[in-house]
Each structure stands twice: as C-alpha cells, then as structure tokens.
mmCIF file of C-alpha atoms in Angstrom:
data_model
loop_
_atom_site.group_PDB
_atom_site.id
_atom_site.type_symbol
_atom_site.label_atom_id
_atom_site.label_comp_id
_atom_site.label_asym_id
_atom_site.label_seq_id
_atom_site.Cartn_x
_atom_site.Cartn_y
_atom_site.Cartn_z
ATOM 1 C CA MET R 1 9.401 -23.373 -4.536
ATOM 2 C CA TYR R 2 12.661 -22.918 -2.586
ATOM 3 C CA GLU R 3 14.369 -25.455 -0.351
ATOM 4 C CA GLY R 4 13.054 -25.854 3.213
ATOM 5 C CA ALA R 5 14.332 -23.042 5.430
ATOM 6 C CA VAL R 6 14.278 -20.307 2.780
ATOM 7 C CA GLN R 7 10.680 -21.100 1.852
ATOM 8 C CA ASP R 8 9.717 -21.238 5.549
ATOM 9 C CA LEU R 9 11.125 -17.743 6.003
ATOM 10 C CA ILE R 10 9.350 -16.430 2.886
ATOM 11 C CA ASP R 11 6.080 -17.896 4.221
ATOM 12 C CA GLU R 12 6.519 -16.328 7.661
ATOM 13 C CA LEU R 13 7.452 -12.928 6.211
ATOM 14 C CA GLY R 14 4.496 -13.064 3.822
ATOM 15 C CA ARG R 15 2.117 -13.206 6.799
ATOM 16 C CA LEU R 16 3.208 -9.753 8.001
ATOM 17 C CA PRO R 17 0.925 -6.836 7.069
ATOM 18 C CA GLY R 18 1.730 -5.093 3.788
ATOM 19 C CA ILE R 19 4.276 -7.719 2.688
ATOM 20 C CA GLY R 20 3.306 -9.526 -0.505
ATOM 21 C CA PRO R 21 5.002 -12.620 -1.972
ATOM 22 C CA LYS R 22 7.540 -10.552 -3.983
ATOM 23 C CA SER R 23 8.568 -8.439 -0.970
ATOM 24 C CA ALA R 24 8.758 -11.529 1.219
ATOM 25 C CA GLN R 25 11.122 -13.114 -1.285
ATOM 26 C CA ARG R 26 13.270 -9.982 -1.566
ATOM 27 C CA ILE R 27 13.494 -9.628 2.217
ATOM 28 C CA ALA R 28 14.298 -13.336 2.639
ATOM 29 C CA PHE R 29 17.204 -13.047 0.201
ATOM 30 C CA HIS R 30 18.377 -9.910 1.942
ATOM 31 C CA ILE R 31 18.365 -11.857 5.234
ATOM 32 C CA LEU R 32 20.272 -14.700 3.566
ATOM 33 C CA GLU R 33 23.007 -12.388 2.352
ATOM 34 C CA ALA R 34 23.102 -9.991 5.304
ATOM 35 C CA ASP R 35 25.546 -10.007 8.190
ATOM 36 C CA LYS R 36 24.748 -12.828 10.619
ATOM 37 C CA ASP R 37 24.970 -10.600 13.724
ATOM 38 C CA ASP R 38 22.558 -8.040 12.242
ATOM 39 C CA MET R 39 20.007 -10.749 11.531
ATOM 40 C CA GLN R 40 20.494 -12.236 14.975
ATOM 41 C CA ARG R 41 19.646 -8.777 16.361
ATOM 42 C CA LEU R 42 16.491 -8.647 14.235
ATOM 43 C CA ALA R 43 15.369 -12.082 15.463
ATOM 44 C CA GLU R 44 16.106 -11.133 19.061
ATOM 45 C CA SER R 45 14.279 -7.817 18.829
ATOM 46 C CA ILE R 46 11.145 -9.732 17.756
ATOM 47 C CA GLN R 47 11.521 -12.091 20.729
ATOM 48 C CA THR R 48 12.259 -9.220 23.152
ATOM 49 C CA VAL R 49 9.138 -7.343 22.109
ATOM 50 C CA LYS R 50 7.023 -10.449 22.680
ATOM 51 C CA ASP R 51 8.711 -11.164 26.017
ATOM 52 C CA LYS R 52 8.984 -7.698 27.531
ATOM 53 C CA VAL R 53 6.344 -5.434 25.985
ATOM 54 C CA HIS R 54 2.727 -5.625 27.089
ATOM 55 C CA PHE R 55 -0.174 -3.264 27.661
ATOM 56 C CA CYS R 56 -0.339 -0.604 30.406
ATOM 57 C CA GLU R 57 -2.678 -1.735 33.193
ATOM 58 C CA VAL R 58 -4.292 1.720 33.279
ATOM 59 C CA CYS R 59 -4.611 2.966 29.694
ATOM 60 C CA PHE R 60 -3.628 -0.081 27.539
ATOM 61 C CA ASN R 61 -0.834 1.779 25.784
ATOM 62 C CA VAL R 62 2.268 -0.378 25.135
ATOM 63 C CA THR R 63 4.895 -0.437 27.872
ATOM 64 C CA GLU R 64 7.684 -2.529 29.318
ATOM 65 C CA GLN R 65 6.514 -1.814 32.877
ATOM 66 C CA ASP R 66 3.161 -2.207 34.657
ATOM 67 C CA ARG R 67 2.147 1.330 33.736
ATOM 68 C CA CYS R 68 3.220 3.250 30.599
ATOM 69 C CA ALA R 69 5.478 6.317 30.582
ATOM 70 C CA ILE R 70 2.512 8.685 30.167
ATOM 71 C CA CYS R 71 0.470 7.177 33.017
ATOM 72 C CA ARG R 72 3.583 7.343 35.244
ATOM 73 C CA ASP R 73 4.178 11.034 34.400
ATOM 74 C CA ASP R 74 2.740 13.216 37.211
ATOM 75 C CA ARG R 75 3.057 16.374 35.144
ATOM 76 C CA ARG R 76 0.328 15.242 32.706
ATOM 77 C CA ASP R 77 -3.072 16.890 33.056
ATOM 78 C CA GLU R 78 -5.392 14.491 34.933
ATOM 79 C CA THR R 79 -8.522 16.453 33.975
ATOM 80 C CA VAL R 80 -8.512 15.532 30.259
ATOM 81 C CA LEU R 81 -8.590 12.035 28.802
ATOM 82 C CA CYS R 82 -8.024 11.344 25.102
ATOM 83 C CA VAL R 83 -9.597 8.104 23.822
ATOM 84 C CA VAL R 84 -7.809 6.516 20.833
ATOM 85 C CA GLU R 85 -8.099 3.235 18.944
ATOM 86 C CA GLU R 86 -4.486 2.018 19.026
ATOM 87 C CA SER R 87 -1.169 2.604 20.787
ATOM 88 C CA LYS R 88 0.275 4.052 17.609
ATOM 89 C CA ASP R 89 -2.381 6.797 17.728
ATOM 90 C CA VAL R 90 -0.947 7.845 21.111
ATOM 91 C CA MET R 91 2.438 8.372 19.466
ATOM 92 C CA VAL R 92 0.928 10.281 16.540
ATOM 93 C CA ILE R 93 -0.814 12.679 18.965
ATOM 94 C CA GLU R 94 2.264 12.968 21.199
ATOM 95 C CA ARG R 95 4.281 14.090 18.189
ATOM 96 C CA THR R 96 1.953 17.108 17.708
ATOM 97 C CA ARG R 97 2.767 18.293 21.286
ATOM 98 C CA SER R 98 -0.744 19.784 21.397
ATOM 99 C CA PHE R 99 -2.151 17.495 24.100
ATOM 100 C CA ARG R 100 -0.872 17.271 27.675
ATOM 101 C CA GLY R 101 -3.586 15.093 29.228
ATOM 102 C CA LYS R 102 -3.745 11.316 29.584
ATOM 103 C CA TYR R 103 -4.861 8.608 27.169
ATOM 104 C CA HIS R 104 -7.088 5.571 26.991
ATOM 105 C CA VAL R 105 -6.413 3.011 24.246
ATOM 106 C CA LEU R 106 -9.540 1.097 23.187
ATOM 107 C CA GLY R 107 -7.643 -1.623 21.330
ATOM 108 C CA GLY R 108 -9.613 -1.136 18.102
ATOM 109 C CA SER R 109 -12.949 0.208 16.902
ATOM 110 C CA ILE R 110 -16.492 -1.131 16.761
ATOM 111 C CA ASN R 111 -16.778 -3.229 13.608
ATOM 112 C CA PRO R 112 -19.732 -5.666 13.588
ATOM 113 C CA MET R 113 -18.549 -7.209 10.284
ATOM 114 C CA ALA R 114 -15.313 -8.312 11.998
ATOM 115 C CA GLY R 115 -17.176 -9.384 15.132
ATOM 116 C CA ILE R 116 -15.833 -6.499 17.227
ATOM 117 C CA GLY R 117 -18.460 -4.983 19.503
ATOM 118 C CA PRO R 118 -18.088 -2.653 22.536
ATOM 119 C CA GLU R 119 -17.347 -5.633 24.814
ATOM 120 C CA GLN R 120 -14.216 -6.518 22.766
ATOM 121 C CA LEU R 121 -12.767 -3.029 23.390
ATOM 122 C CA HIS R 122 -11.461 -1.544 26.667
ATOM 123 C CA ILE R 123 -14.669 0.439 27.242
ATOM 124 C CA ARG R 124 -15.511 -1.105 30.633
ATOM 125 C CA GLU R 125 -12.095 -0.015 31.907
ATOM 126 C CA LEU R 126 -12.728 3.468 30.458
ATOM 127 C CA LEU R 127 -15.972 3.762 32.421
ATOM 128 C CA THR R 128 -14.122 2.770 35.610
ATOM 129 C CA ARG R 129 -11.553 5.516 34.984
ATOM 130 C CA LEU R 130 -14.312 8.089 34.431
ATOM 131 C CA SER R 131 -15.370 7.761 38.057
ATOM 132 C CA ASP R 132 -12.287 9.856 38.923
ATOM 133 C CA ASP R 133 -13.683 13.194 40.160
ATOM 134 C CA ARG R 134 -10.836 15.245 38.699
ATOM 135 C CA LEU R 135 -11.828 14.325 35.139
ATOM 136 C CA GLN R 136 -13.575 17.133 33.238
ATOM 137 C CA GLU R 137 -13.321 16.274 29.549
ATOM 138 C CA VAL R 138 -13.091 13.168 27.371
ATOM 139 C CA ILE R 139 -11.761 13.832 23.858
ATOM 140 C CA ILE R 140 -12.769 11.075 21.446
ATOM 141 C CA ALA R 141 -9.969 10.730 18.907
ATOM 142 C CA THR R 142 -11.013 7.569 17.074
ATOM 143 C CA ASP R 143 -10.278 7.488 13.326
ATOM 144 C CA PRO R 144 -12.560 9.629 11.094
ATOM 145 C CA ASN R 145 -13.764 6.550 9.185
ATOM 146 C CA LEU R 146 -16.880 4.387 9.394
ATOM 147 C CA GLU R 147 -15.739 2.256 12.345
ATOM 148 C CA GLY R 148 -14.161 5.178 14.197
ATOM 149 C CA GLU R 149 -17.316 7.279 13.834
ATOM 150 C CA ALA R 150 -19.490 4.386 15.027
ATOM 151 C CA THR R 151 -17.237 3.984 18.063
ATOM 152 C CA ALA R 152 -17.368 7.741 18.769
ATOM 153 C CA THR R 153 -21.175 7.750 18.548
ATOM 154 C CA TYR R 154 -21.406 4.727 20.858
ATOM 155 C CA LEU R 155 -19.060 6.343 23.411
ATOM 156 C CA ALA R 156 -20.876 9.707 23.272
ATOM 157 C CA ARG R 157 -24.170 7.964 23.999
ATOM 158 C CA THR R 158 -22.665 5.871 26.822
ATOM 159 C CA LEU R 159 -20.934 8.846 28.488
ATOM 160 C CA LYS R 160 -23.853 11.297 28.101
ATOM 161 C CA THR R 161 -25.267 10.748 31.593
ATOM 162 C CA LEU R 162 -21.936 11.080 33.453
ATOM 163 C CA GLY R 163 -21.808 14.884 33.500
ATOM 164 C CA ILE R 164 -18.388 14.986 31.828
ATOM 165 C CA GLN R 165 -17.747 17.063 28.725
ATOM 166 C CA VAL R 166 -17.316 14.747 25.699
ATOM 167 C CA THR R 167 -15.671 16.214 22.585
ATOM 168 C CA ARG R 168 -14.603 14.888 19.188
ATOM 169 C CA LEU R 169 -11.589 15.982 17.111
ATOM 170 C CA ALA R 170 -12.555 18.422 14.336
ATOM 171 C CA SER R 171 -13.008 17.125 10.799
ATOM 172 C CA GLY R 172 -12.160 19.471 7.945
ATOM 173 C CA LEU R 173 -9.644 20.331 5.256
ATOM 174 C CA PRO R 174 -6.085 19.175 5.915
ATOM 175 C CA VAL R 175 -3.730 22.127 6.484
ATOM 176 C CA GLY R 176 -1.604 22.728 3.411
ATOM 177 C CA GLY R 177 -4.126 20.849 1.296
ATOM 178 C CA ASP R 178 -5.922 22.015 -1.824
ATOM 179 C CA LEU R 179 -9.703 22.637 -1.908
ATOM 180 C CA GLU R 180 -9.836 21.136 -5.382
ATOM 181 C CA TYR R 181 -8.570 17.758 -4.173
ATOM 182 C CA ALA R 182 -10.740 17.472 -1.038
ATOM 183 C CA ASP R 183 -13.378 14.729 -1.130
ATOM 184 C CA GLU R 184 -17.034 15.788 -0.787
ATOM 185 C CA VAL R 185 -17.490 14.370 2.716
ATOM 186 C CA THR R 186 -14.449 16.218 4.100
ATOM 187 C CA LEU R 187 -15.489 19.430 2.341
ATOM 188 C CA GLY R 188 -19.022 19.033 3.749
ATOM 189 C CA ARG R 189 -17.568 18.615 7.251
ATOM 190 C CA ALA R 190 -15.408 21.686 6.711
ATOM 191 C CA PHE R 191 -18.565 23.704 5.947
ATOM 192 C CA GLU R 192 -20.416 22.341 8.971
ATOM 193 C CA GLY R 193 -17.483 23.123 11.249
ATOM 194 C CA ARG R 194 -16.776 26.611 9.818
ATOM 195 C CA ARG R 195 -15.525 29.169 12.324
ATOM 196 C CA SER R 196 -16.111 32.903 12.549
ATOM 197 C CA LEU R 197 -13.056 34.958 11.602
ATOM 198 C CA ILE R 198 -14.388 38.333 12.830
ATOM 199 C CA GLY R 199 -15.223 38.963 16.453
ATOM 200 C CA MET E 1 9.805 7.847 19.911
ATOM 201 C CA TYR E 2 8.546 4.603 21.454
ATOM 202 C CA GLU E 3 9.832 2.888 24.572
ATOM 203 C CA GLY E 4 12.985 0.723 24.266
ATOM 204 C CA ALA E 5 12.119 -2.669 22.783
ATOM 205 C CA VAL E 6 9.386 -1.437 20.416
ATOM 206 C CA GLN E 7 11.644 1.243 18.961
ATOM 207 C CA ASP E 8 14.506 -1.280 18.645
ATOM 208 C CA LEU E 9 12.221 -3.544 16.632
ATOM 209 C CA ILE E 10 11.020 -0.649 14.419
ATOM 210 C CA ASP E 11 14.679 0.277 13.772
ATOM 211 C CA GLU E 12 15.649 -3.295 12.869
ATOM 212 C CA LEU E 13 12.630 -3.739 10.585
ATOM 213 C CA GLY E 14 13.319 -0.382 8.922
ATOM 214 C CA ARG E 15 16.714 -1.686 7.754
ATOM 215 C CA LEU E 16 15.099 -4.394 5.605
ATOM 216 C CA PRO E 17 14.776 -3.615 1.873
ATOM 217 C CA GLY E 18 11.543 -1.916 0.818
ATOM 218 C CA ILE E 19 10.377 -1.263 4.379
ATOM 219 C CA GLY E 20 10.022 2.435 5.196
ATOM 220 C CA PRO E 21 9.403 3.961 8.644
ATOM 221 C CA LYS E 22 5.585 3.696 8.353
ATOM 222 C CA SER E 23 5.674 0.022 7.319
ATOM 223 C CA ALA E 24 8.228 -0.749 10.030
ATOM 224 C CA GLN E 25 5.878 0.772 12.614
ATOM 225 C CA ARG E 26 2.856 -1.104 11.276
ATOM 226 C CA ILE E 27 4.730 -4.407 11.238
ATOM 227 C CA ALA E 28 6.114 -3.801 14.759
ATOM 228 C CA PHE E 29 2.591 -3.244 16.114
ATOM 229 C CA HIS E 30 1.393 -6.311 14.278
ATOM 230 C CA ILE E 31 4.173 -8.307 15.966
ATOM 231 C CA LEU E 32 3.206 -6.804 19.333
ATOM 232 C CA GLU E 33 -0.391 -7.889 18.975
ATOM 233 C CA ALA E 34 0.155 -11.179 17.163
ATOM 234 C CA ASP E 35 0.160 -14.635 18.685
ATOM 235 C CA LYS E 36 3.400 -15.271 20.577
ATOM 236 C CA ASP E 37 4.020 -18.690 19.002
ATOM 237 C CA ASP E 38 3.617 -17.277 15.486
ATOM 238 C CA MET E 39 6.174 -14.568 16.206
ATOM 239 C CA GLN E 40 8.528 -17.098 17.801
ATOM 240 C CA ARG E 41 8.299 -19.063 14.532
ATOM 241 C CA LEU E 42 9.170 -15.923 12.548
ATOM 242 C CA ALA E 43 12.207 -15.199 14.757
ATOM 243 C CA GLU E 44 13.342 -18.817 14.520
ATOM 244 C CA SER E 45 12.934 -18.952 10.743
ATOM 245 C CA ILE E 46 15.315 -15.974 10.473
ATOM 246 C CA GLN E 47 17.844 -17.749 12.698
ATOM 247 C CA THR E 48 17.428 -21.074 10.878
ATOM 248 C CA VAL E 49 18.081 -19.475 7.506
ATOM 249 C CA LYS E 50 21.259 -17.877 8.846
ATOM 250 C CA ASP E 51 22.371 -21.139 10.500
ATOM 251 C CA LYS E 52 21.471 -23.711 7.860
ATOM 252 C CA VAL E 53 21.330 -22.048 4.460
ATOM 253 C CA HIS E 54 24.470 -21.254 2.536
ATOM 254 C CA PHE E 55 25.667 -21.255 -1.067
ATOM 255 C CA CYS E 56 26.131 -24.365 -3.234
ATOM 256 C CA GLU E 57 29.833 -25.187 -3.590
ATOM 257 C CA VAL E 58 29.389 -25.796 -7.319
ATOM 258 C CA CYS E 59 26.964 -23.145 -8.642
ATOM 259 C CA PHE E 60 26.475 -20.729 -5.666
ATOM 260 C CA ASN E 61 22.711 -21.219 -5.614
ATOM 261 C CA VAL E 62 21.252 -21.311 -2.074
ATOM 262 C CA THR E 63 21.071 -24.717 -0.415
ATOM 263 C CA GLU E 64 20.992 -26.417 2.966
ATOM 264 C CA GLN E 65 23.482 -29.061 1.799
ATOM 265 C CA ASP E 66 26.950 -28.867 0.226
ATOM 266 C CA ARG E 67 25.467 -28.918 -3.259
ATOM 267 C CA CYS E 68 22.069 -27.504 -4.289
ATOM 268 C CA ALA E 69 19.106 -29.617 -5.447
ATOM 269 C CA ILE E 70 19.755 -28.763 -9.106
ATOM 270 C CA CYS E 71 23.477 -29.658 -8.986
ATOM 271 C CA ARG E 72 22.575 -32.954 -7.242
ATOM 272 C CA ASP E 73 19.979 -33.831 -9.915
ATOM 273 C CA ASP E 74 21.557 -36.276 -12.434
ATOM 274 C CA ARG E 75 18.689 -35.865 -14.884
ATOM 275 C CA ARG E 76 19.654 -32.226 -15.612
ATOM 276 C CA ASP E 77 21.398 -31.567 -18.926
ATOM 277 C CA GLU E 78 25.146 -31.196 -18.279
ATOM 278 C CA THR E 79 25.818 -29.710 -21.718
ATOM 279 C CA VAL E 80 24.112 -26.343 -21.101
ATOM 280 C CA LEU E 81 24.938 -23.863 -18.342
ATOM 281 C CA CYS E 82 22.744 -20.852 -17.593
ATOM 282 C CA VAL E 83 24.587 -17.943 -15.911
ATOM 283 C CA VAL E 84 22.398 -15.721 -13.677
ATOM 284 C CA GLU E 85 23.036 -12.881 -11.238
ATOM 285 C CA GLU E 86 21.187 -14.137 -8.155
ATOM 286 C CA SER E 87 19.688 -17.286 -6.635
ATOM 287 C CA LYS E 88 16.210 -15.860 -7.077
ATOM 288 C CA ASP E 89 16.809 -15.730 -10.833
ATOM 289 C CA VAL E 90 17.296 -19.526 -10.746
ATOM 290 C CA MET E 91 13.821 -19.890 -9.243
ATOM 291 C CA VAL E 92 12.269 -17.502 -11.772
ATOM 292 C CA ILE E 93 13.739 -19.536 -14.649
ATOM 293 C CA GLU E 94 12.815 -22.879 -13.012
ATOM 294 C CA ARG E 95 9.190 -21.736 -12.840
ATOM 295 C CA THR E 96 9.092 -21.361 -16.652
ATOM 296 C CA ARG E 97 10.036 -25.074 -17.031
ATOM 297 C CA SER E 98 11.784 -24.104 -20.278
ATOM 298 C CA PHE E 99 15.345 -24.872 -19.151
ATOM 299 C CA ARG E 100 16.667 -28.305 -18.131
ATOM 300 C CA GLY E 101 20.392 -27.567 -17.886
ATOM 301 C CA LYS E 102 22.451 -26.437 -14.914
ATOM 302 C CA TYR E 103 23.073 -22.993 -13.458
ATOM 303 C CA HIS E 104 25.884 -20.753 -12.300
ATOM 304 C CA VAL E 105 25.035 -17.899 -9.917
ATOM 305 C CA LEU E 106 27.430 -14.931 -10.208
ATOM 306 C CA GLY E 107 26.316 -13.296 -6.983
ATOM 307 C CA GLY E 108 25.579 -9.927 -8.618
ATOM 308 C CA SER E 109 26.524 -7.937 -11.690
ATOM 309 C CA ILE E 110 29.451 -5.722 -12.677
ATOM 310 C CA ASN E 111 28.793 -2.262 -11.230
ATOM 311 C CA PRO E 112 31.895 -0.051 -10.994
ATOM 312 C CA MET E 113 29.911 2.685 -9.155
ATOM 313 C CA ALA E 114 29.231 0.214 -6.317
ATOM 314 C CA GLY E 115 32.788 -1.124 -6.440
ATOM 315 C CA ILE E 116 31.753 -4.486 -7.919
ATOM 316 C CA GLY E 117 34.134 -5.699 -10.601
ATOM 317 C CA PRO E 118 34.533 -9.172 -12.171
ATOM 318 C CA GLU E 119 36.729 -10.307 -9.264
ATOM 319 C CA GLN E 120 33.854 -9.760 -6.788
ATOM 320 C CA LEU E 121 31.640 -12.165 -8.757
ATOM 321 C CA HIS E 122 31.931 -15.968 -9.074
ATOM 322 C CA ILE E 123 33.512 -15.687 -12.540
ATOM 323 C CA ARG E 124 36.724 -17.536 -11.683
ATOM 324 C CA GLU E 125 34.648 -20.516 -10.520
ATOM 325 C CA LEU E 126 32.627 -20.275 -13.759
ATOM 326 C CA LEU E 127 35.816 -20.531 -15.828
ATOM 327 C CA THR E 128 36.856 -23.623 -13.839
ATOM 328 C CA ARG E 129 33.480 -25.234 -14.582
ATOM 329 C CA LEU E 130 33.828 -24.461 -18.298
ATOM 330 C CA SER E 131 36.810 -26.842 -18.530
ATOM 331 C CA ASP E 132 34.242 -29.688 -18.405
ATOM 332 C CA ASP E 133 34.357 -31.254 -21.884
ATOM 333 C CA ARG E 134 30.645 -32.095 -21.944
ATOM 334 C CA LEU E 135 29.680 -28.412 -21.894
ATOM 335 C CA GLN E 136 28.473 -27.089 -25.265
ATOM 336 C CA GLU E 137 26.587 -23.861 -24.520
ATOM 337 C CA VAL E 138 26.627 -21.081 -21.951
ATOM 338 C CA ILE E 139 23.403 -19.030 -21.815
ATOM 339 C CA ILE E 140 23.986 -15.610 -20.252
ATOM 340 C CA ALA E 141 20.782 -14.678 -18.408
ATOM 341 C CA THR E 142 21.911 -11.563 -16.526
ATOM 342 C CA ASP E 143 19.296 -8.790 -16.158
ATOM 343 C CA PRO E 144 18.561 -6.724 -19.300
ATOM 344 C CA ASN E 145 19.709 -3.511 -17.565
ATOM 345 C CA LEU E 146 22.953 -1.499 -17.638
ATOM 346 C CA GLU E 147 24.846 -3.671 -15.123
ATOM 347 C CA GLY E 148 23.484 -6.950 -16.509
ATOM 348 C CA GLU E 149 24.440 -5.978 -20.079
ATOM 349 C CA ALA E 150 27.926 -4.932 -18.944
ATOM 350 C CA THR E 151 28.328 -8.296 -17.211
ATOM 351 C CA ALA E 152 27.091 -10.148 -20.307
ATOM 352 C CA THR E 153 29.527 -8.248 -22.547
ATOM 353 C CA TYR E 154 32.405 -8.964 -20.161
ATOM 354 C CA LEU E 155 31.528 -12.678 -20.007
ATOM 355 C CA ALA E 156 31.109 -12.937 -23.803
ATOM 356 C CA ARG E 157 34.574 -11.445 -24.286
ATOM 357 C CA THR E 158 36.136 -13.689 -21.631
ATOM 358 C CA LEU E 159 34.553 -16.904 -22.968
ATOM 359 C CA LYS E 160 35.137 -16.152 -26.667
ATOM 360 C CA THR E 161 38.364 -18.141 -26.920
ATOM 361 C CA LEU E 162 37.056 -21.307 -25.206
ATOM 362 C CA GLY E 163 35.237 -22.747 -28.243
ATOM 363 C CA ILE E 164 31.932 -22.990 -26.392
ATOM 364 C CA GLN E 165 28.747 -21.466 -27.798
ATOM 365 C CA VAL E 166 27.787 -18.360 -25.772
ATOM 366 C CA THR E 167 24.211 -17.072 -26.095
ATOM 367 C CA ARG E 168 22.151 -14.296 -24.492
ATOM 368 C CA LEU E 169 18.417 -14.340 -23.693
ATOM 369 C CA ALA E 170 16.332 -12.489 -26.323
ATOM 370 C CA SER E 171 15.212 -8.942 -25.652
ATOM 371 C CA GLY E 172 11.898 -7.801 -27.122
ATOM 372 C CA LEU E 173 8.260 -7.034 -26.431
ATOM 373 C CA PRO E 174 6.759 -8.779 -23.404
ATOM 374 C CA VAL E 175 4.110 -11.343 -24.386
ATOM 375 C CA GLY E 176 0.628 -9.966 -23.687
ATOM 376 C CA GLY E 177 2.014 -6.428 -23.696
ATOM 377 C CA ASP E 178 0.891 -3.460 -25.753
ATOM 378 C CA LEU E 179 3.089 -1.919 -28.476
ATOM 379 C CA GLU E 180 1.934 1.538 -27.432
ATOM 380 C CA TYR E 181 3.351 1.147 -23.953
ATOM 381 C CA ALA E 182 6.728 -0.358 -24.929
ATOM 382 C CA ASP E 183 9.735 1.872 -24.263
ATOM 383 C CA GLU E 184 11.895 2.849 -27.268
ATOM 384 C CA VAL E 185 14.873 0.704 -26.311
ATOM 385 C CA THR E 186 12.753 -2.445 -25.955
ATOM 386 C CA LEU E 187 10.941 -1.682 -29.208
ATOM 387 C CA GLY E 188 14.308 -1.094 -30.911
ATOM 388 C CA ARG E 189 15.535 -4.478 -29.650
ATOM 389 C CA ALA E 190 12.322 -6.112 -30.863
ATOM 390 C CA PHE E 191 13.042 -4.775 -34.382
ATOM 391 C CA GLU E 192 16.661 -5.940 -34.299
ATOM 392 C CA GLY E 193 15.635 -9.407 -33.137
ATOM 393 C CA ARG E 194 12.671 -9.799 -35.538
ATOM 394 C CA ARG E 195 12.046 -13.323 -36.818
ATOM 395 C CA SER E 196 10.793 -14.566 -40.176
ATOM 396 C CA LEU E 197 7.240 -15.893 -40.046
ATOM 397 C CA ILE E 198 7.254 -17.490 -43.502
ATOM 398 C CA GLY E 199 9.522 -20.422 -44.222
#
C-alpha cells in the first residue's frame, strides 16, 4: 500500500504481539516523524537486547551475565524454590516483596495443542536442582489457567517421590474485588480454600 | 525493574503511541524470545525508514525519492487538488479509488492549544501550487473534528479570492450505520446535507 521502506516497517511492526494493522501504521508514521536520534536508540535497544540478554544458566530467568541477579544474590533463601512459567512472572512476584527464595523459569506451560510437552520446558534442569539437600519446598506458581494447572499437576506428580514439600499458590477472590463479579470457578475455589477465622 | 538492556527496551517501546507499560513489557519479552534475524530486520526497518524516507518536495507526502509516486504519475488529474492533514490520509483516500487528482499534505491541523498555527503547516507551499493555471478545484479533506474544521475554515477564507472552486468532503451518516447510534452533530449534518431523491 505504501512505498517500500514504510510498508516494510508496517509489516515488521504488525508481527509484534498485540499490534494490529492500524497500530502498526500509526507507530510507523510516528517513527517517520520522530526525532532521528530517538529512533536510532529504539533500533539499538532492540539489537542490544538480542546481543546481550540471554537466559540464566541456573534458573532461566533473563540476564546479561551467566547467572541472573537473583541467582547471584547470596541473601536469598536457598530452601524455597518458586517455579514460574516466564521471566516476567519472576518480576511480578518480586514486586510483591512476599517471596525471598529463588526461582526456576520453565519457559512456558504444558500445552499439547501447541506441541509443548514436559520435554520442551526446563523440567529436567529443575529436577537436577532439586537434588540440592538444602531445598525444603517447591512453590508451583504457574498461571491459574488450563495450561498452568496441567503443568502444576504434572510437576506435583513428578516431584511426589522426592520428599520435598510441593505447594501451589492459593486460588480465590482477588483482594478488593466484588463477590458479585467473581466467576463461578474462582468462587468455587474460594469456598474450597476457605480459612478459619476463629482459633 | 528489569536488568539494564531489557528495561531500556521497555522504556523505548513505551514511548511509542498507543503502547502502555504492559504492552511494552509484552513486546520486549517477545523480542527477547524471537528469532534473532527477525528482530534484526525490525531494527533495520526502523533505521531504513529514518535514513531513506522523507517528504515529497511538491506535496509533502512520504516518499523515498524527491517526489512521491502520485506527484510523479502523469496520468493523475492536474486540475483537482485534495488537501489532507497527514500522509496516511492520502493512503486512506487512495484505497477508495474515488479520487484521481493530486494531493497536498498539510502536516497537521490548526490547533492553537498545541501551538500549531497556519505557519506551522504547509499552507504557504499550497498557495504557491495554486498559482498553477490548470487547477480548477481544491477539495479540503481535513478531519471532521474541531481542529480539522478550523483548518478547513481558515483555508476556505484564504483561498476565497483566488477564483478556484473550494469544496469540503460531505459530512453525514456512515454507510451501513444505524440511525439510532448516530451522534446528534452527525445527524444534524446529515439533515443539512440532505439530497433530493426525485428528479
């Protein structure tokens, strides 16, 4: 539709997640009209990420070194390991400041429809890490959706015989939410997981 | 929040129009995990656009040459000039295949709140083009919003004395739309612009 380079840029932008043809066009025109140095910085930051950032050799979190900042931090609790699907989940949990242990990033969740089985995830490496005697608990923090639950069930079954405590994050009503707007499955989970308030 | 390069990329992406912090993070992680060659192509397409694409010296449409494809095309009608705000408006109108004349891109619309007056737009260059004797009609196709209407009114007043026909695109109900959902202003315009169906 447009001349060469502009259309190329619209095509490339349109391949990014969550960017439709209209957004791609708007962003392309923004790039066209923006300051050349700013756009050079954007292009370079894409190249730098591809050149310098890779996955931690221990936990598969993103890092610019061999091991990520959390794996390098001696003050973190070595007895608890939190298993998540993606690097971004590590950041989400870090922001809560309610976990001081270490992480293991699976690199996704079990999804047979997309051809992702246990062997496509970093589960073998997880099992190797579990041989560490200091480890007492594995918290499975995969997403509370179909694939995340399947992954949690698979991990629970695999880890059962190792003598380590395996826990799963609680499901229930979101804090600050409204009972009226909760879906039935979440409300059902909230009932199952109800806690005693007295004694 | 993230380590160096990843956070830099999230920051740069977050400056693009329509990309909030969540989208910026999702796109950054997509870039991290995507094929390196694909991402190199994205970075290069940004640089190529900044290096090669500029504005047509005649109409200010985007082009990789001195003059844009439409200005270079001898088969286009030289007697009608369509004035639009942005290059993307040229493409939108081209897609309708209902206009075969030439264009003039103003580079925006009059918006005193944003400090954009007539002198910030390519109006002087438009007046120079209007001295061409072949020209018979100027169609003002600025957006049907406050700034676009102000620009149209300004242009109509400025061109009044030149003896060229000045027209404005019709406002009215969108084809395929529903009367019930039309806003009052659009419906009011549709009444004003009503056409006779019989002879």
